[in-house]
């Protein structure tokens, strides 16, 4: 258009003080422009509306007015047409333009009126297409509007009618433009009406959507008070899991079915005939192709994403308008006689180009981010649904942790990729365009600059590859560290009991040191690469200009060339920077894609494998019984044959699966609550007494994996769940193994037995207890996976087979209920230790919600970080940034001076100085980073290991691990980067303002209000966005914890048919998370538009003042100030983003600091109170009026206990669940500190000495054997105090010598995590070996209940009797026969001593002990 003007009549337009366009141009091009726009877009628009119908809107006054105005406009245009015809009939010949233009305009007005109505029927509340149309119309009509007035004032109006009609037309389109800014009412029956907290975006107008004005309400709310969950808007329907996930899964199903259907012809071998007509068998067709998850993703989310790409294309093109305008502006300042209106219009054109670019860019980002968000919802949903149906085989191939990683890390990678994906085509496009314009500007010398850029690419690629390999290495150490940390947290109690903390702390710190060394290397590398990138534009410009000037004497570097080239080089910088990043994130995403696709392609269980019809009741003790139950549930792969079950199923697994919910929810499991039935169930499962002990009754919250219930309680809850579900078939997999004898009897009588609650139902019971066998209908004996015998109890005894033989062995051992050897088939997951007494007696929640700080991050936190870096170093770094900034101003001022001389001056001198400053900066940053990371981790690790046991009970291990992985990682790598970018952008912005103000002092007047506005917007944003980030991260962990809980309980969930409920729950959690994520994205867009508007204003004023002061300014300085201003938008935007990122991430320092200040237990060693090395010599133990409670403010667990025990006595401790048996032993080790009273061991008060001194002199064999991953040797003797001979000796005594010496690595045998490569019995023997190795005067035995088979148990008992003959032994007994020969037995009841005497006397007293013995069949 501009070119057209100048060629036509440049004197008429440009070189006058009163410019005007020729009449022909005013009649043709200007009115046609909006029409062409509308006719081109409407077909697409109408098609789009047909696809997306939102329900229709009632006719409103606004709509009526718009329609009427449209019709009037049509009449006005055609009046013009008819007047032309009329003139023709008067024989006044008119050019065809006079007919064509009104005709086209009239048609277009009709189209616009049609669109107004069509949009109403399709439920569009505010139309973008029409808004743009009216805007263009008004802009194009302004020119004739002005020229008609100018002409009218100079001469008479020729045709009055046409003149009037034009002004009516102008008034009407202006009115239409104003009206189109307003919104229609929402469509009938839309969710807007029903939803209380609907997102305002759905009802926002076009302008509001373009500028994200609709978000302002939340920004204000967030500024006034910290946002909470209730303030968040509900998620848009299109982004919710219920639409996104099925959409993706349908596409995936399509893909899978395509992969399955391979045409028959292709399955034939391909034949190939040679010349000699021999046939050669080429190839049997390869297996069917893998279904591609990528295609499914593209089909599900591609179309929406393409809209964003279209925006990106527009934005790329507009980017190049500004350098051209800059050229004209510099050109303008050179010509003294150029009219000033031209300068002003250039300034305003620059402003509007920037503004348009801003709006379009942020629309593009919005589309990309929303796509990313949907991708994440879709992938998480797909993985969750899949994990409920995969076979056990597949489940073993990917651990829970790996799958959680698929959800968190891999889904996140896709999300991050979508934001940059468009750079793949956009970066090359930008590079090509920039080079084209540069070539025009400087000719072939550009190639020199490009060569420098190209040379930098391999350098950066090399750095990127190195960084990559370092990252992999760092990840390896990090995984190692987290894995060890996880084990420490799971076995923290054992560590404390053995006083092994220091050994493990050393291990972790060694790994951490390796990790930090890698970090240090990475830091130096990134400093190098930063140096390369920041000096790149400078070096490129330098080489280009130097070559340009030296190649040809006639080449003169003037301001126009220099600064236009600079601004083009600046544009080039971004795509060149981004390309390597995009490519590396595509590589990462492709790895993730493979993993996700692999998981989604796993085999699924066949829902048809069990035919649910008819079956008889049975009972099966012994081998592979669990497999039988699994098969009945359809959990195993069916090879042949058929299974049928009639009716619904309830399942009690061998290891109870407990959800993190209240006790009542665990039992109801999604069924409605019926008071009467519920009470009966509790009674039958012997849970009523437990409810009295639990703090909140049945509303007590159970921790993850049921951590605050004892094994027996967990099993009973699991049984209660089955009983409450009222199914037809009950599969009970050894539910009585974990409970005490008398409880087992109660449960059998009240639930399972012939008279129990389940009589009349089919029940299949797997059991090891023979005492119940006489009461069942049918017995199935399994031997090595086959049914060896079947029949009633009496029949089998008569048959004299394997069963009868077993019975005779077992009847020698009077105490039976769970004494059968039992190798568990289901891989044993170690429960975190929880003695039955671990009762939280608090009525409030056990697991406190994770605290989130609200409000501003305190300055103290920044100071903490600076302290960790080192105060002097911190200051030095700030100064360096300042210097760098100063040199960069210097270089550019130098350039502008140079262009003004248009001669080659000493540019070379500056280069060394500048590069030197960069180098110093990079290196100091590297050291800062590592020292901060080291200090924070060390403090936290120390504090967590020193925390008292209660801390670990109330804090889920996931949360502690989160601090050690996520937060430490943030401190390691994210915060230093944030600080770096923040410093750079801050100084850059300062530069721009200094340069502009120095050149045109008037600028200062504008700067003050702009900066105030900037500060104000930024405060709103930071307050809101920080809180949104916190809400987002708090709502993220429930997704993963719910997921890992589900994975462990899939068989239970499937057995009860609760799949859909759990899927819904997961979707709800994801949506809950996206609800806080979405406003977070929008807040960035909202900020971007506002901040860039401020930047655009700076551009406008810089240009305006340059035009005003063009007499005083040289072209070089104009170029300098405007090209600086053009860059400022970017840096302003980054600065606010970094401020907010830094504030959100520095929270990591805050959280790590919070754990570094955890209350610690007593000191490990008290110097002046250390007991003598041979203490305790005799092993006398005395409790003096001793009481203890679990935590401040809870009831006493032991009350006023006084007793005296002589060295070498053997004491059995018995009592019902919750009587305080385990608490008693914990007190000896001071895992619980006395509320009052004392414990004295051999004249030393244990409360006065250090914990390590105390704990290292006592020995315990805990109830659940805990092993750590590492060598067997390390598990026995982590401090390496003992010789190999001693270790072998104890292995012999603990009957492990044969097993260990058969291993190739002997003592260096690697134990896997939790010792899973040893059987439970072997693990228990390892614990015995530990005790033998320490061999102290006092031994505590927390008797292992269900985990150990008969042989192991006898081995342990006999070893203890011989090896610890002269020691004081405390045994917490579950099986009374083990303590019948003890010196004395202590019976506890509700925390008090009920009876304390020799076993024989107690039996004679006929008290509590007698009752227990009778239950066990010993009295």
PDB file of C-alpha atoms in Angstrom, residues 524-735:
ATOM      1  CA  UNK A 524      31.117 -23.669  34.947  1.00  0.00           C
ATOM      2  CA  UNK A 525      29.824 -25.037  31.661  1.00  0.00           C
ATOM      3  CA  UNK A 526      26.661 -22.997  31.804  1.00  0.00           C
ATOM      4  CA  UNK A 527      28.723 -19.931  32.627  1.00  0.00           C
ATOM      5  CA  UNK A 528      30.734 -20.590  29.471  1.00  0.00           C
ATOM      6  CA  UNK A 529      27.650 -20.998  27.352  1.00  0.00           C
ATOM      7  CA  UNK A 530      26.012 -17.894  28.849  1.00  0.00           C
ATOM      8  CA  UNK A 531      29.173 -16.012  28.026  1.00  0.00           C
ATOM      9  CA  UNK A 532      29.059 -17.245  24.451  1.00  0.00           C
ATOM     10  CA  UNK A 533      25.418 -16.325  23.992  1.00  0.00           C
ATOM     11  CA  UNK A 534      25.535 -12.898  25.579  1.00  0.00           C
ATOM     12  CA  UNK A 535      28.598 -11.845  23.658  1.00  0.00           C
ATOM     13  CA  UNK A 536      27.286 -13.452  20.472  1.00  0.00           C
ATOM     14  CA  UNK A 537      25.154 -10.519  19.211  1.00  0.00           C
ATOM     15  CA  UNK A 538      28.042  -8.208  19.962  1.00  0.00           C
ATOM     16  CA  UNK A 539      30.625 -10.349  18.147  1.00  0.00           C
ATOM     17  CA  UNK A 540      28.292 -10.876  15.202  1.00  0.00           C
ATOM     18  CA  UNK A 541      27.599  -7.183  14.829  1.00  0.00           C
ATOM     19  CA  UNK A 542      31.275  -6.399  15.229  1.00  0.00           C
ATOM     20  CA  UNK A 543      32.463  -8.807  12.537  1.00  0.00           C
ATOM     21  CA  UNK A 544      29.685  -7.822  10.156  1.00  0.00           C
ATOM     22  CA  UNK A 545      30.382  -4.090  10.472  1.00  0.00           C
ATOM     23  CA  UNK A 546      34.137  -4.548  10.338  1.00  0.00           C
ATOM     24  CA  UNK A 547      33.874  -6.645   7.163  1.00  0.00           C
ATOM     25  CA  UNK A 548      31.337  -4.249   5.672  1.00  0.00           C
ATOM     26  CA  UNK A 549      33.636  -1.260   6.116  1.00  0.00           C
ATOM     27  CA  UNK A 550      36.856  -2.948   5.034  1.00  0.00           C
ATOM     28  CA  UNK A 551      35.549  -4.779   1.945  1.00  0.00           C
ATOM     29  CA  UNK A 552      34.851  -1.653  -0.043  1.00  0.00           C
ATOM     30  CA  UNK A 553      36.010   1.930   0.366  1.00  0.00           C
ATOM     31  CA  UNK A 554      32.597   3.195  -0.714  1.00  0.00           C
ATOM     32  CA  UNK A 555      30.770   1.318   2.044  1.00  0.00           C
ATOM     33  CA  UNK A 556      29.949   3.786   4.755  1.00  0.00           C
ATOM     34  CA  UNK A 557      28.464   2.579   8.005  1.00  0.00           C
ATOM     35  CA  UNK A 558      25.789   5.116   8.791  1.00  0.00           C
ATOM     36  CA  UNK A 559      23.208   5.067  11.561  1.00  0.00           C
ATOM     37  CA  UNK A 560      20.484   3.646   9.396  1.00  0.00           C
ATOM     38  CA  UNK A 561      22.524   0.607   8.383  1.00  0.00           C
ATOM     39  CA  UNK A 562      24.034   0.043  11.811  1.00  0.00           C
ATOM     40  CA  UNK A 563      20.934   0.205  13.944  1.00  0.00           C
ATOM     41  CA  UNK A 564      18.541  -1.491  11.564  1.00  0.00           C
ATOM     42  CA  UNK A 565      21.059  -4.322  11.345  1.00  0.00           C
ATOM     43  CA  UNK A 566      21.405  -4.380  15.112  1.00  0.00           C
ATOM     44  CA  UNK A 567      17.671  -4.686  15.607  1.00  0.00           C
ATOM     45  CA  UNK A 568      17.582  -7.486  13.005  1.00  0.00           C
ATOM     46  CA  UNK A 569      20.470  -9.252  14.759  1.00  0.00           C
ATOM     47  CA  UNK A 570      18.524  -8.973  17.986  1.00  0.00           C
ATOM     48  CA  UNK A 571      15.566 -10.655  16.330  1.00  0.00           C
ATOM     49  CA  UNK A 572      17.896 -13.402  15.098  1.00  0.00           C
ATOM     50  CA  UNK A 573      19.152 -14.051  18.578  1.00  0.00           C
ATOM     51  CA  UNK A 574      15.932 -15.526  19.865  1.00  0.00           C
ATOM     52  CA  UNK A 575      15.354 -18.285  17.256  1.00  0.00           C
ATOM     53  CA  UNK A 576      19.033 -19.237  17.306  1.00  0.00           C
ATOM     54  CA  UNK A 577      18.868 -19.487  21.073  1.00  0.00           C
ATOM     55  CA  UNK A 578      15.686 -21.487  21.015  1.00  0.00           C
ATOM     56  CA  UNK A 579      16.442 -24.041  18.307  1.00  0.00           C
ATOM     57  CA  UNK A 580      18.910 -26.162  20.309  1.00  0.00           C
ATOM     58  CA  UNK A 581      16.569 -26.016  23.316  1.00  0.00           C
ATOM     59  CA  UNK A 582      13.562 -27.095  21.283  1.00  0.00           C
ATOM     60  CA  UNK A 583      15.480 -29.925  19.686  1.00  0.00           C
ATOM     61  CA  UNK A 584      16.729 -31.211  23.036  1.00  0.00           C
ATOM     62  CA  UNK A 585      13.257 -31.052  24.540  1.00  0.00           C
ATOM     63  CA  UNK A 586      11.885 -32.912  21.526  1.00  0.00           C
ATOM     64  CA  UNK A 587      14.475 -35.607  22.139  1.00  0.00           C
ATOM     65  CA  UNK A 588      13.417 -35.801  25.792  1.00  0.00           C
ATOM     66  CA  UNK A 589       9.764 -35.913  24.864  1.00  0.00           C
ATOM     67  CA  UNK A 590      10.375 -38.696  22.362  1.00  0.00           C
ATOM     68  CA  UNK A 591      11.977 -40.789  25.095  1.00  0.00           C
ATOM     69  CA  UNK A 592       8.953 -40.074  27.287  1.00  0.00           C
ATOM     70  CA  UNK A 593       6.656 -40.949  24.419  1.00  0.00           C
ATOM     71  CA  UNK A 594       8.315 -44.349  24.067  1.00  0.00           C
ATOM     72  CA  UNK A 595       7.924 -45.039  27.765  1.00  0.00           C
ATOM     73  CA  UNK A 596       4.288 -43.991  27.876  1.00  0.00           C
ATOM     74  CA  UNK A 597       3.481 -45.918  24.716  1.00  0.00           C
ATOM     75  CA  UNK A 598       5.196 -48.966  26.166  1.00  0.00           C
ATOM     76  CA  UNK A 599       3.128 -48.763  29.320  1.00  0.00           C
ATOM     77  CA  UNK A 600      -0.133 -48.225  27.463  1.00  0.00           C
ATOM     78  CA  UNK A 601       0.605 -51.222  25.233  1.00  0.00           C
ATOM     79  CA  UNK A 602       0.964 -53.683  28.150  1.00  0.00           C
ATOM     80  CA  UNK A 603      -1.344 -56.682  28.199  1.00  0.00           C
ATOM     81  CA  UNK A 604      -4.615 -56.245  29.999  1.00  0.00           C
ATOM     82  CA  UNK A 605      -6.447 -58.737  32.181  1.00  0.00           C
ATOM     83  CA  UNK A 606      -9.159 -60.550  30.364  1.00  0.00           C
ATOM     84  CA  UNK A 607     -12.448 -59.572  32.026  1.00  0.00           C
ATOM     85  CA  UNK A 608     -13.995 -62.748  30.563  1.00  0.00           C
ATOM     86  CA  UNK A 609     -11.499 -65.150  32.166  1.00  0.00           C
ATOM     87  CA  UNK A 610     -13.816 -65.830  35.106  1.00  0.00           C
ATOM     88  CA  UNK A 611     -17.295 -66.959  34.329  1.00  0.00           C
ATOM     89  CA  UNK A 612     -19.253 -65.772  37.355  1.00  0.00           C
ATOM     90  CA  UNK A 613     -21.820 -68.534  37.846  1.00  0.00           C
ATOM     91  CA  UNK A 614     -21.649 -71.409  40.332  1.00  0.00           C
ATOM     92  CA  UNK A 615     -19.205 -72.863  42.864  1.00  0.00           C
ATOM     93  CA  UNK A 616     -18.938 -74.746  46.150  1.00  0.00           C
ATOM     94  CA  UNK A 617     -17.381 -73.610  49.379  1.00  0.00           C
ATOM     95  CA  UNK A 618     -13.899 -74.835  50.131  1.00  0.00           C
ATOM     96  CA  UNK A 619     -10.925 -74.326  52.343  1.00  0.00           C
ATOM     97  CA  UNK A 620      -7.352 -74.721  51.315  1.00  0.00           C
ATOM     98  CA  UNK A 621      -4.314 -74.694  53.535  1.00  0.00           C
ATOM     99  CA  UNK A 622      -0.779 -74.650  52.198  1.00  0.00           C
ATOM    100  CA  UNK A 623       1.231 -74.101  49.052  1.00  0.00           C
ATOM    101  CA  UNK A 624       0.224 -71.682  46.248  1.00  0.00           C
ATOM    102  CA  UNK A 625      -3.105 -71.033  47.923  1.00  0.00           C
ATOM    103  CA  UNK A 626      -2.854 -67.330  47.168  1.00  0.00           C
ATOM    104  CA  UNK A 627      -2.507 -68.115  43.480  1.00  0.00           C
ATOM    105  CA  UNK A 628      -5.779 -69.974  43.691  1.00  0.00           C
ATOM    106  CA  UNK A 629      -7.520 -66.940  45.126  1.00  0.00           C
ATOM    107  CA  UNK A 630      -5.907 -64.682  42.540  1.00  0.00           C
ATOM    108  CA  UNK A 631      -7.128 -67.018  39.831  1.00  0.00           C
ATOM    109  CA  UNK A 632     -10.667 -66.888  41.179  1.00  0.00           C
ATOM    110  CA  UNK A 633     -10.470 -63.102  40.957  1.00  0.00           C
ATOM    111  CA  UNK A 634      -9.258 -63.270  37.375  1.00  0.00           C
ATOM    112  CA  UNK A 635      -5.904 -61.769  38.324  1.00  0.00           C
ATOM    113  CA  UNK A 636      -3.812 -64.562  36.828  1.00  0.00           C
ATOM    114  CA  UNK A 637      -3.427 -65.320  33.151  1.00  0.00           C
ATOM    115  CA  UNK A 638      -5.672 -68.202  32.205  1.00  0.00           C
ATOM    116  CA  UNK A 639      -3.892 -70.872  30.194  1.00  0.00           C
ATOM    117  CA  UNK A 640      -6.750 -73.334  29.836  1.00  0.00           C
ATOM    118  CA  UNK A 641      -9.919 -74.570  31.486  1.00  0.00           C
ATOM    119  CA  UNK A 642     -12.596 -72.389  32.986  1.00  0.00           C
ATOM    120  CA  UNK A 643     -13.523 -70.781  36.260  1.00  0.00           C
ATOM    121  CA  UNK A 644     -17.000 -69.709  37.147  1.00  0.00           C
ATOM    122  CA  UNK A 645     -18.254 -67.695  40.080  1.00  0.00           C
ATOM    123  CA  UNK A 646     -21.870 -66.796  40.627  1.00  0.00           C
ATOM    124  CA  UNK A 647     -22.739 -63.449  42.144  1.00  0.00           C
ATOM    125  CA  UNK A 648     -20.669 -60.633  43.571  1.00  0.00           C
ATOM    126  CA  UNK A 649     -17.303 -61.119  45.234  1.00  0.00           C
ATOM    127  CA  UNK A 650     -15.656 -59.771  48.357  1.00  0.00           C
ATOM    128  CA  UNK A 651     -11.933 -60.262  48.795  1.00  0.00           C
ATOM    129  CA  UNK A 652      -9.648 -60.089  51.822  1.00  0.00           C
ATOM    130  CA  UNK A 653      -6.054 -60.121  50.614  1.00  0.00           C
ATOM    131  CA  UNK A 654      -3.175 -61.622  52.551  1.00  0.00           C
ATOM    132  CA  UNK A 655      -1.735 -58.181  53.145  1.00  0.00           C
ATOM    133  CA  UNK A 656      -4.452 -55.784  54.099  1.00  0.00           C
ATOM    134  CA  UNK A 657      -4.762 -52.817  51.740  1.00  0.00           C
ATOM    135  CA  UNK A 658      -5.736 -49.658  53.586  1.00  0.00           C
ATOM    136  CA  UNK A 659      -6.536 -46.311  52.008  1.00  0.00           C
ATOM    137  CA  UNK A 660      -5.456 -42.965  53.361  1.00  0.00           C
ATOM    138  CA  UNK A 661      -8.969 -42.077  54.568  1.00  0.00           C
ATOM    139  CA  UNK A 662     -10.945 -42.311  57.775  1.00  0.00           C
ATOM    140  CA  UNK A 663     -11.440 -45.737  59.340  1.00  0.00           C
ATOM    141  CA  UNK A 664     -15.140 -45.597  58.504  1.00  0.00           C
ATOM    142  CA  UNK A 665     -14.494 -44.814  54.821  1.00  0.00           C
ATOM    143  CA  UNK A 666     -12.120 -47.752  54.680  1.00  0.00           C
ATOM    144  CA  UNK A 667     -14.860 -50.084  55.850  1.00  0.00           C
ATOM    145  CA  UNK A 668     -17.740 -48.583  53.845  1.00  0.00           C
ATOM    146  CA  UNK A 669     -15.576 -48.495  50.683  1.00  0.00           C
ATOM    147  CA  UNK A 670     -18.053 -46.420  48.745  1.00  0.00           C
ATOM    148  CA  UNK A 671     -21.230 -48.039  50.035  1.00  0.00           C
ATOM    149  CA  UNK A 672     -23.945 -46.042  51.829  1.00  0.00           C
ATOM    150  CA  UNK A 673     -23.675 -45.872  55.618  1.00  0.00           C
ATOM    151  CA  UNK A 674     -26.187 -47.955  57.594  1.00  0.00           C
ATOM    152  CA  UNK A 675     -25.759 -47.464  61.347  1.00  0.00           C
ATOM    153  CA  UNK A 676     -27.156 -50.815  62.506  1.00  0.00           C
ATOM    154  CA  UNK A 677     -25.291 -52.974  59.989  1.00  0.00           C
ATOM    155  CA  UNK A 678     -22.065 -50.989  60.523  1.00  0.00           C
ATOM    156  CA  UNK A 679     -22.124 -51.527  64.316  1.00  0.00           C
ATOM    157  CA  UNK A 680     -22.663 -55.275  63.848  1.00  0.00           C
ATOM    158  CA  UNK A 681     -19.739 -55.476  61.452  1.00  0.00           C
ATOM    159  CA  UNK A 682     -17.422 -53.681  63.893  1.00  0.00           C
ATOM    160  CA  UNK A 683     -18.546 -55.989  66.674  1.00  0.00           C
ATOM    161  CA  UNK A 684     -18.019 -59.139  64.616  1.00  0.00           C
ATOM    162  CA  UNK A 685     -14.537 -58.092  63.506  1.00  0.00           C
ATOM    163  CA  UNK A 686     -13.502 -57.262  67.086  1.00  0.00           C
ATOM    164  CA  UNK A 687     -12.913 -53.630  66.136  1.00  0.00           C
ATOM    165  CA  UNK A 688     -15.063 -52.031  68.837  1.00  0.00           C
ATOM    166  CA  UNK A 689     -12.322 -52.119  71.519  1.00  0.00           C
ATOM    167  CA  UNK A 690      -9.880 -50.567  69.031  1.00  0.00           C
ATOM    168  CA  UNK A 691     -12.218 -47.670  68.360  1.00  0.00           C
ATOM    169  CA  UNK A 692     -12.048 -46.734  72.021  1.00  0.00           C
ATOM    170  CA  UNK A 693      -8.274 -46.507  71.766  1.00  0.00           C
ATOM    171  CA  UNK A 694      -8.180 -44.583  68.475  1.00  0.00           C
ATOM    172  CA  UNK A 695      -8.317 -40.804  68.952  1.00  0.00           C
ATOM    173  CA  UNK A 696     -11.255 -39.979  66.687  1.00  0.00           C
ATOM    174  CA  UNK A 697     -13.120 -43.264  66.935  1.00  0.00           C
ATOM    175  CA  UNK A 698     -14.084 -44.396  63.469  1.00  0.00           C
ATOM    176  CA  UNK A 699     -13.404 -40.904  62.125  1.00  0.00           C
ATOM    177  CA  UNK A 700      -9.691 -41.336  62.823  1.00  0.00           C
ATOM    178  CA  UNK A 701      -7.677 -40.675  59.702  1.00  0.00           C
ATOM    179  CA  UNK A 702      -5.502 -43.624  58.750  1.00  0.00           C
ATOM    180  CA  UNK A 703      -2.057 -42.666  57.451  1.00  0.00           C
ATOM    181  CA  UNK A 704      -0.659 -43.853  54.144  1.00  0.00           C
ATOM    182  CA  UNK A 705      -0.415 -47.677  53.937  1.00  0.00           C
ATOM    183  CA  UNK A 706      -2.279 -47.832  57.254  1.00  0.00           C
ATOM    184  CA  UNK A 707       0.826 -46.686  59.106  1.00  0.00           C
ATOM    185  CA  UNK A 708      -0.921 -45.875  62.376  1.00  0.00           C
ATOM    186  CA  UNK A 709      -2.684 -49.229  62.722  1.00  0.00           C
ATOM    187  CA  UNK A 710      -1.050 -52.430  63.893  1.00  0.00           C
ATOM    188  CA  UNK A 711      -0.896 -55.362  61.503  1.00  0.00           C
ATOM    189  CA  UNK A 712      -3.803 -57.055  63.254  1.00  0.00           C
ATOM    190  CA  UNK A 713      -5.968 -53.961  63.114  1.00  0.00           C
ATOM    191  CA  UNK A 714      -5.245 -53.540  59.404  1.00  0.00           C
ATOM    192  CA  UNK A 715      -6.299 -57.129  58.761  1.00  0.00           C
ATOM    193  CA  UNK A 716      -9.513 -56.693  60.742  1.00  0.00           C
ATOM    194  CA  UNK A 717     -10.422 -53.502  58.895  1.00  0.00           C
ATOM    195  CA  UNK A 718      -9.899 -55.340  55.646  1.00  0.00           C
ATOM    196  CA  UNK A 719     -12.188 -58.106  56.875  1.00  0.00           C
ATOM    197  CA  UNK A 720     -14.792 -55.597  58.026  1.00  0.00           C
ATOM    198  CA  UNK A 721     -14.787 -54.070  54.536  1.00  0.00           C
ATOM    199  CA  UNK A 722     -15.591 -57.470  53.047  1.00  0.00           C
ATOM    200  CA  UNK A 723     -18.300 -58.190  55.592  1.00  0.00           C
ATOM    201  CA  UNK A 724     -19.945 -54.800  55.046  1.00  0.00           C
ATOM    202  CA  UNK A 725     -20.051 -55.259  51.276  1.00  0.00           C
ATOM    203  CA  UNK A 726     -22.639 -58.069  51.597  1.00  0.00           C
ATOM    204  CA  UNK A 727     -21.340 -60.018  48.608  1.00  0.00           C
ATOM    205  CA  UNK A 728     -22.305 -63.556  47.607  1.00  0.00           C
ATOM    206  CA  UNK A 729     -18.851 -65.099  47.498  1.00  0.00           C
ATOM    207  CA  UNK A 730     -16.121 -64.377  50.038  1.00  0.00           C
ATOM    208  CA  UNK A 731     -12.487 -65.040  49.196  1.00  0.00           C
ATOM    209  CA  UNK A 732     -10.512 -64.857  52.430  1.00  0.00           C
ATOM    210  CA  UNK A 733      -6.774 -65.119  51.936  1.00  0.00           C
ATOM    211  CA  UNK A 734      -5.436 -65.991  55.369  1.00  0.00           C
ATOM    212  CA  UNK A 735      -7.177 -63.182  57.246  1.00  0.00           C
TER     213      UNK A 735
END
